[in-house]
Coordinates of C-alpha atoms in Angstrom, one line a residue:
X156 CA 83.5 86.7 -37.8
X157 CA 85.2 88.9 -40.3
X158 CA 88.7 88.0 -41.6
X159 CA 90.2 91.2 -40.1
X160 CA 89.2 91.8 -36.5
X161 CA 90.6 93.3 -33.3
X162 CA 91.7 96.6 -34.8
X163 CA 90.9 99.0 -37.6
X164 CA 92.2 97.9 -41.0
X165 CA 92.3 100.2 -44.0
X166 CA 93.1 98.5 -47.3
X167 CA 95.2 100.5 -49.7
X168 CA 95.0 98.1 -52.6
X169 CA 92.0 96.1 -54.0
X170 CA 90.6 95.6 -57.4
X171 CA 87.6 95.1 -59.6
X172 CA 87.9 92.1 -62.0
X173 CA 86.4 93.6 -65.2
X174 CA 83.9 91.6 -67.4
X175 CA 84.5 91.8 -71.1
X176 CA 82.2 94.8 -71.8
X177 CA 82.7 96.6 -68.5
X178 CA 84.7 99.6 -70.0
X179 CA 82.8 99.7 -73.3
X180 CA 79.5 100.0 -71.4
X181 CA 80.7 103.2 -69.8
X182 CA 82.4 104.7 -72.8
X183 CA 81.0 107.3 -75.2
X184 CA 80.3 106.0 -78.7
X185 CA 83.4 107.5 -80.3
X186 CA 85.7 106.0 -77.6
X187 CA 83.9 102.7 -77.7
X188 CA 84.7 102.3 -81.4
X189 CA 88.4 102.8 -80.7
X190 CA 88.8 100.5 -77.6
X191 CA 90.8 97.3 -77.9
X192 CA 88.9 94.2 -76.8
X193 CA 89.5 93.2 -73.2
X194 CA 91.9 90.3 -73.1
X195 CA 90.5 87.7 -70.7
X196 CA 93.0 85.0 -71.5
X197 CA 94.2 85.1 -67.9
X198 CA 90.7 84.3 -66.7
X199 CA 90.9 80.8 -68.2
X200 CA 87.9 78.7 -67.4
X201 CA 86.2 81.6 -65.6
X202 CA 85.7 83.4 -69.0
X203 CA 82.4 81.6 -69.5
X204 CA 81.1 82.5 -66.0
X205 CA 82.1 86.1 -66.6
X206 CA 79.9 86.2 -69.7
X207 CA 77.0 84.8 -67.8
X208 CA 77.2 87.2 -64.9
X209 CA 77.5 86.9 -61.1
X210 CA 76.9 83.7 -59.2
X211 CA 73.7 83.1 -57.3
X212 CA 73.3 82.7 -53.5
X213 CA 73.2 78.9 -53.9
X214 CA 76.7 79.0 -55.3
X215 CA 78.1 81.0 -52.4
X216 CA 76.5 78.7 -49.9
X217 CA 77.9 75.7 -51.7
X218 CA 81.5 77.0 -51.7
X219 CA 81.1 78.1 -48.0
X220 CA 82.2 81.6 -48.9
X221 CA 82.3 82.8 -45.3
X222 CA 84.9 80.2 -44.6
X223 CA 86.7 80.3 -47.9
X224 CA 86.6 84.0 -48.8
X225 CA 90.4 84.4 -49.0
X226 CA 90.9 81.2 -50.9
X227 CA 88.6 82.1 -53.9
X228 CA 90.3 84.8 -55.9
X229 CA 90.2 86.4 -59.4
X230 CA 86.9 86.5 -61.3
X231 CA 85.6 83.7 -59.1
X232 CA 85.8 85.8 -55.9
X233 CA 82.9 87.3 -54.1
X234 CA 82.5 90.9 -55.3
X235 CA 84.9 90.5 -58.1
X236 CA 82.8 92.6 -60.4
X237 CA 79.4 93.0 -58.8
X238 CA 79.1 96.0 -56.4
X239 CA 76.4 94.4 -54.1
X240 CA 78.6 91.4 -53.8
X241 CA 81.6 93.6 -53.0
X242 CA 79.7 95.1 -50.1
X243 CA 79.1 91.6 -48.7
X244 CA 82.8 90.8 -49.3
X245 CA 83.9 93.9 -47.5
X246 CA 81.6 92.9 -44.5
X247 CA 83.4 89.5 -44.4
X248 CA 86.8 91.1 -44.9
X249 CA 86.3 93.5 -42.0
X250 CA 88.2 96.4 -43.6
X251 CA 87.0 100.0 -42.8
X252 CA 88.1 101.5 -46.1
X253 CA 89.3 100.0 -49.4
X254 CA 90.8 101.6 -52.5
X255 CA 89.5 100.1 -55.7
X256 CA 91.7 99.9 -58.7
X257 CA 91.0 98.5 -62.2
X258 CA 92.8 95.3 -63.2
X259 CA 93.0 95.0 -67.0
X260 CA 90.8 97.7 -68.5
X261 CA 93.5 100.3 -69.1
X262 CA 95.2 98.0 -71.6
X263 CA 92.2 98.7 -73.8
X264 CA 93.3 102.3 -74.4
X265 CA 96.6 103.1 -72.7
X266 CA 100.2 101.9 -73.1
X267 CA 103.7 103.3 -73.1
X268 CA 103.2 104.4 -76.7
X269 CA 105.5 105.8 -79.2
X270 CA 104.2 109.3 -79.5
X271 CA 103.5 108.9 -83.2
X272 CA 100.8 106.4 -82.2
X273 CA 99.3 108.5 -79.4
X274 CA 95.6 109.1 -79.8
X275 CA 94.5 111.7 -77.2
X276 CA 90.8 111.1 -77.9
X277 CA 91.2 107.4 -77.2
X278 CA 93.4 108.0 -74.1
X279 CA 91.2 110.6 -72.5
X280 CA 88.0 109.0 -73.6
X281 CA 89.2 105.7 -72.1
X282 CA 90.2 107.5 -68.9
X283 CA 86.7 109.1 -68.7
X284 CA 85.1 105.7 -69.1
X285 CA 87.3 104.2 -66.4
X286 CA 86.4 107.0 -64.0
X287 CA 82.7 106.8 -64.8
X288 CA 82.8 103.0 -64.3
X289 CA 84.9 102.8 -61.1
X290 CA 82.8 105.6 -59.6
X291 CA 79.6 103.7 -60.3
X292 CA 81.0 100.5 -58.8
X293 CA 81.9 102.3 -55.5
X294 CA 79.0 104.7 -55.2
X295 CA 76.7 102.7 -52.9
X296 CA 79.2 101.8 -50.3
X297 CA 81.0 104.6 -48.5
X298 CA 83.8 102.3 -47.5
X299 CA 84.9 101.9 -51.1
X300 CA 87.2 104.6 -52.6
X301 CA 87.2 104.7 -56.4
X302 CA 90.6 105.1 -57.9
X303 CA 90.3 107.0 -61.2
X304 CA 92.8 107.1 -64.0
X305 CA 94.7 110.3 -64.9
X306 CA 97.1 110.2 -67.9
X307 CA 99.3 113.2 -68.1
X308 CA 99.9 113.2 -71.9
X309 CA 97.9 116.5 -72.3
X310 CA 98.2 118.7 -69.2
X311 CA 95.1 120.8 -69.9
X312 CA 92.9 117.7 -70.5
X313 CA 94.4 116.1 -67.4
X314 CA 93.3 119.1 -65.3
X315 CA 89.8 118.9 -66.7
X316 CA 89.8 115.1 -66.0
X317 CA 90.5 115.7 -62.3
X318 CA 87.4 117.9 -62.0
X319 CA 85.3 115.6 -64.0
X320 CA 86.6 112.5 -62.2
X321 CA 85.8 114.0 -58.8
X322 CA 82.3 114.7 -59.9
X323 CA 82.0 111.0 -61.0
X324 CA 83.0 109.9 -57.6
X325 CA 86.7 109.3 -57.8
X326 CA 88.5 109.7 -54.5
X327 CA 92.0 109.5 -55.9
X328 CA 93.7 109.1 -59.3
X329 CA 96.2 106.5 -60.7
X330 CA 98.9 108.3 -62.7
X331 CA 101.3 106.3 -64.9
X332 CA 104.8 106.2 -63.5
X333 CA 106.3 107.0 -66.9
X334 CA 107.0 110.3 -68.8
X335 CA 104.2 111.5 -70.9
X336 CA 106.0 112.2 -74.2
X337 CA 109.1 114.3 -73.8
X338 CA 108.3 116.1 -70.5
X339 CA 109.2 115.2 -66.9
X340 CA 106.2 115.2 -64.5
X341 CA 108.1 118.1 -62.8
X342 CA 107.8 120.3 -66.0
X343 CA 105.9 123.5 -65.2
X344 CA 103.4 122.5 -67.8
X345 CA 102.0 120.2 -65.1
X346 CA 101.8 122.7 -62.3
X347 CA 98.1 123.0 -62.9
X348 CA 97.7 119.3 -62.4
X349 CA 99.6 119.1 -59.1
X350 CA 97.9 122.4 -57.9
X351 CA 94.5 121.0 -58.7
X352 CA 95.1 117.8 -56.8
X353 CA 96.5 119.7 -53.8
X354 CA 93.5 122.1 -53.8
X355 CA 91.1 119.2 -53.9
X356 CA 93.0 117.4 -51.1
X357 CA 93.2 114.3 -53.2
X358 CA 96.3 112.1 -53.5
X359 CA 97.6 110.5 -56.6
X360 CA 98.7 106.9 -56.9
X361 CA 101.5 105.0 -58.7
X362 CA 100.6 101.3 -59.1
X363 CA 102.2 98.4 -60.8
X364 CA 101.0 98.0 -64.4
X365 CA 101.3 101.6 -65.6
X366 CA 104.9 102.1 -66.2
X367 CA 107.6 100.1 -68.0
X368 CA 109.6 97.4 -66.1
X369 CA 113.1 98.1 -67.5
X370 CA 114.5 94.6 -67.6
X371 CA 116.0 94.0 -71.1
X372 CA 114.5 91.0 -72.8
X373 CA 118.0 89.6 -73.6
X374 CA 118.4 88.7 -69.9
X375 CA 115.7 86.1 -70.4
X376 CA 117.6 84.5 -73.3
X377 CA 119.7 82.4 -70.9
X378 CA 119.8 79.0 -72.4
X379 CA 118.0 77.6 -69.3
X380 CA 114.6 76.7 -70.6
X381 CA 111.4 78.7 -70.7
X382 CA 110.5 81.2 -68.0
X383 CA 106.9 80.7 -67.1
X384 CA 106.5 83.5 -64.6
X385 CA 103.5 84.2 -62.3
X386 CA 100.1 85.3 -63.6
X387 CA 98.1 87.2 -61.0
X388 CA 94.8 89.1 -61.2
X389 CA 96.1 91.8 -63.4
X390 CA 99.8 91.4 -63.7
X391 CA 102.1 88.8 -65.2
X392 CA 105.6 88.6 -63.6
X393 CA 108.7 86.5 -63.5
X394 CA 111.6 86.9 -61.1
X395 CA 113.6 89.2 -63.3
X396 CA 110.7 91.6 -63.8
X397 CA 110.1 91.5 -60.1
X398 CA 113.6 92.7 -59.4
X399 CA 112.9 95.9 -61.4
X400 CA 109.2 96.3 -60.5
X401 CA 109.7 99.6 -58.7
X402 CA 112.2 101.2 -61.1
X403 CA 109.8 103.5 -63.0
X404 CA 108.1 104.6 -59.8
X405 CA 111.5 105.3 -58.2
X406 CA 112.5 107.4 -61.2
X407 CA 109.2 109.3 -61.2
X408 CA 109.4 110.1 -57.5
X409 CA 113.1 111.0 -57.5
X410 CA 112.5 113.8 -60.0
X411 CA 109.4 115.0 -58.1
X412 CA 111.6 115.3 -55.0
X413 CA 114.9 116.6 -56.5
X414 CA 113.3 119.1 -58.9
X415 CA 111.3 120.6 -56.0
X416 CA 107.8 119.7 -57.0
X417 CA 106.9 118.4 -53.6
X418 CA 108.4 121.6 -52.2
X419 CA 106.3 123.7 -54.5
X420 CA 103.2 121.7 -53.6
X421 CA 103.6 120.8 -49.9
X422 CA 100.2 119.3 -49.5
X423 CA 100.4 117.1 -52.6
X424 CA 100.4 113.4 -51.5
X425 CA 101.2 110.2 -53.3
X426 CA 100.6 106.5 -52.6
X427 CA 103.0 103.9 -54.2
X428 CA 101.0 100.7 -54.5
X429 CA 102.0 97.1 -55.1
X430 CA 105.5 98.0 -56.1
X431 CA 107.2 96.6 -53.0
X432 CA 109.1 98.5 -50.4
X433 CA 112.5 96.8 -49.9
X434 CA 114.0 99.5 -52.1
X435 CA 112.7 102.4 -50.0
X436 CA 115.2 102.6 -47.1
X437 CA 118.2 102.7 -49.4
X438 CA 116.4 105.1 -51.8
X439 CA 115.9 107.6 -48.9
X440 CA 119.7 107.6 -48.4
X441 CA 120.5 107.9 -52.1
X442 CA 118.2 110.9 -52.4
X443 CA 120.1 112.8 -49.7
X444 CA 123.4 111.8 -51.2
X445 CA 122.3 113.0 -54.7
X446 CA 121.1 116.3 -53.2
X447 CA 124.4 116.9 -51.5
X448 CA 126.7 115.7 -54.2
X449 CA 125.1 117.7 -57.1
X450 CA 124.0 120.8 -55.2
X451 CA 126.8 122.9 -56.8
X452 CA 125.9 122.2 -60.3
X453 CA 122.1 121.9 -60.0
X454 CA 120.5 124.9 -58.3
X455 CA 117.1 123.2 -58.0
X456 CA 118.7 121.0 -55.3
X457 CA 119.0 123.9 -52.9
X458 CA 115.8 122.9 -51.2
X459 CA 114.9 124.0 -47.6
X460 CA 114.6 120.4 -46.5
X461 CA 116.5 117.2 -46.9
X462 CA 115.3 115.3 -50.0
X463 CA 114.3 112.3 -47.9
X464 CA 112.1 114.5 -45.7
X465 CA 109.8 115.3 -48.6
X466 CA 109.2 111.5 -49.0
X467 CA 108.4 111.2 -45.3
X468 CA 106.0 114.2 -45.5
X469 CA 104.2 113.3 -48.7
X470 CA 104.5 109.7 -49.8
X471 CA 103.3 106.3 -48.5
X472 CA 104.1 102.8 -49.8
X473 CA 102.5 99.3 -49.6
X474 CA 104.8 96.3 -49.1
X475 CA 104.2 92.9 -50.6
X476 CA 103.2 90.3 -47.9
X477 CA 106.4 88.4 -48.8
X478 CA 108.7 91.3 -47.7
X479 CA 110.2 91.6 -44.2
X480 CA 107.9 94.5 -43.2
X481 CA 109.2 94.7 -39.6
X482 CA 112.8 95.2 -40.7
X483 CA 111.7 97.7 -43.3
X484 CA 109.7 99.8 -40.8
X485 CA 112.7 99.7 -38.5
X486 CA 115.0 100.9 -41.3
X487 CA 112.7 103.4 -43.0
X488 CA 110.4 104.6 -40.3
X489 CA 106.9 103.9 -39.1
X490 CA 105.1 106.7 -41.0
X491 CA 105.8 105.5 -44.5
X492 CA 104.1 102.1 -45.0
X493 CA 100.5 100.9 -45.5
X494 CA 98.6 97.7 -45.2
X495 CA 97.0 96.2 -48.4
X496 CA 95.2 93.0 -49.3
X497 CA 95.2 93.2 -53.1
X498 CA 91.8 91.5 -53.0
X499 CA 90.8 89.6 -55.1
X500 CA 94.1 89.2 -56.9
X501 CA 95.8 86.0 -56.0
X502 CA 99.2 87.6 -55.4
X503 CA 97.8 89.2 -52.3
X504 CA 97.9 85.7 -50.7
X505 CA 95.4 83.8 -48.6
X506 CA 96.3 85.4 -45.3
X507 CA 98.3 88.7 -45.7
X508 CA 97.6 89.8 -42.2
X509 CA 99.2 86.7 -40.8
X510 CA 102.3 87.2 -43.0
X511 CA 102.6 90.8 -42.0
X512 CA 102.2 90.0 -38.3
X513 CA 104.8 87.3 -38.5
X514 CA 107.3 89.8 -39.8
X515 CA 106.5 92.5 -37.2
X516 CA 107.1 90.7 -34.0
X517 CA 109.6 93.3 -32.9
X518 CA 107.4 96.3 -33.9
X519 CA 105.4 98.1 -31.2
X520 CA 101.7 98.5 -31.2
X521 CA 101.8 102.2 -32.1
X522 CA 103.8 101.5 -35.3
X523 CA 101.4 98.6 -36.2
X524 CA 98.4 100.9 -35.8
X525 CA 100.0 103.3 -38.2
X526 CA 100.7 100.5 -40.7
X527 CA 97.1 99.1 -40.6
X528 CA 95.1 102.3 -40.3
X529 CA 96.3 105.8 -39.6
X530 CA 99.0 106.1 -42.3
X531 CA 96.2 105.4 -44.8
X532 CA 94.1 108.1 -43.2
X533 CA 97.0 110.5 -43.5
X534 CA 97.5 109.6 -47.2
X535 CA 93.8 110.1 -48.0
X536 CA 93.6 113.4 -46.2
X537 CA 91.7 112.6 -43.0

């Protein structure tokens, strides 16, 4: 029996665990020469296995993979980096659709750079390699949706990358939740990017890992011993970073709403992935307060809808399994939130469905169906 059964489940967050040469193998020669080596320190003892390639069938029989699928994570997981294995993993998981993000590869070419260090050939060559590689990983299983990477540093190149990424098989694009240079994402220089995504009926994604976490380092200098944090499949967090995890996405989306970009592009859609949702209900209120309080001095705020209504119309969010999802749905509404497994990252947990169900005992069946399935369909355009 699959892990998920009894209803349709669409998974809004899953990952490939990249081998050392994964990105380089899909990069052109010029980009390959500029890529940083992939840091597999977090793989630990699995690094040797990654170098050798996938496990054989005898290994999966020995570890009783059908029984232990959700207990074996990271590079050791079934389908961590082999597409045929991922198809088997998805059969065992039981999910109807699954978004596939990278884990570590973007660190080979992208970062929140000082603009003096910005190398557009590296950034866009790296993005093309990601889009080529992730599209190839997903191409043989229609349930898998490749999430390409779309840096906004050069608006014209970004527009071209949308078209090229779509041809490579990307079904959506991960955009950094951080200003590209000195321009807001609402600057009219980006109108072509948002227009192209809208025309293609393709959403964009904000995801943990592509945006700064604005917790000053001094707050960790607390004379209370070392802070070890938590190392997951692609992220390394401690409690203080966790408290600010959503901050860059909140800022990004706030300007997209308040500057009228979502009004200008009413069919543009966004998924906010692995950034938590406890902040969302209060943010909806603060958007409306800001719109009302500053309307006299900021003409752009004279929008035909309440600021929060643009969020409800065009944005979806994935909660962490540790969050009180039932309470959040009751506060924020049943149309905003999405199920995700984070497979095969360990921070997704061994049984996310159980944890979500335990927090939704007061939530009706119709709202649960939206959470597990139809909100995802709405985000993805059908």
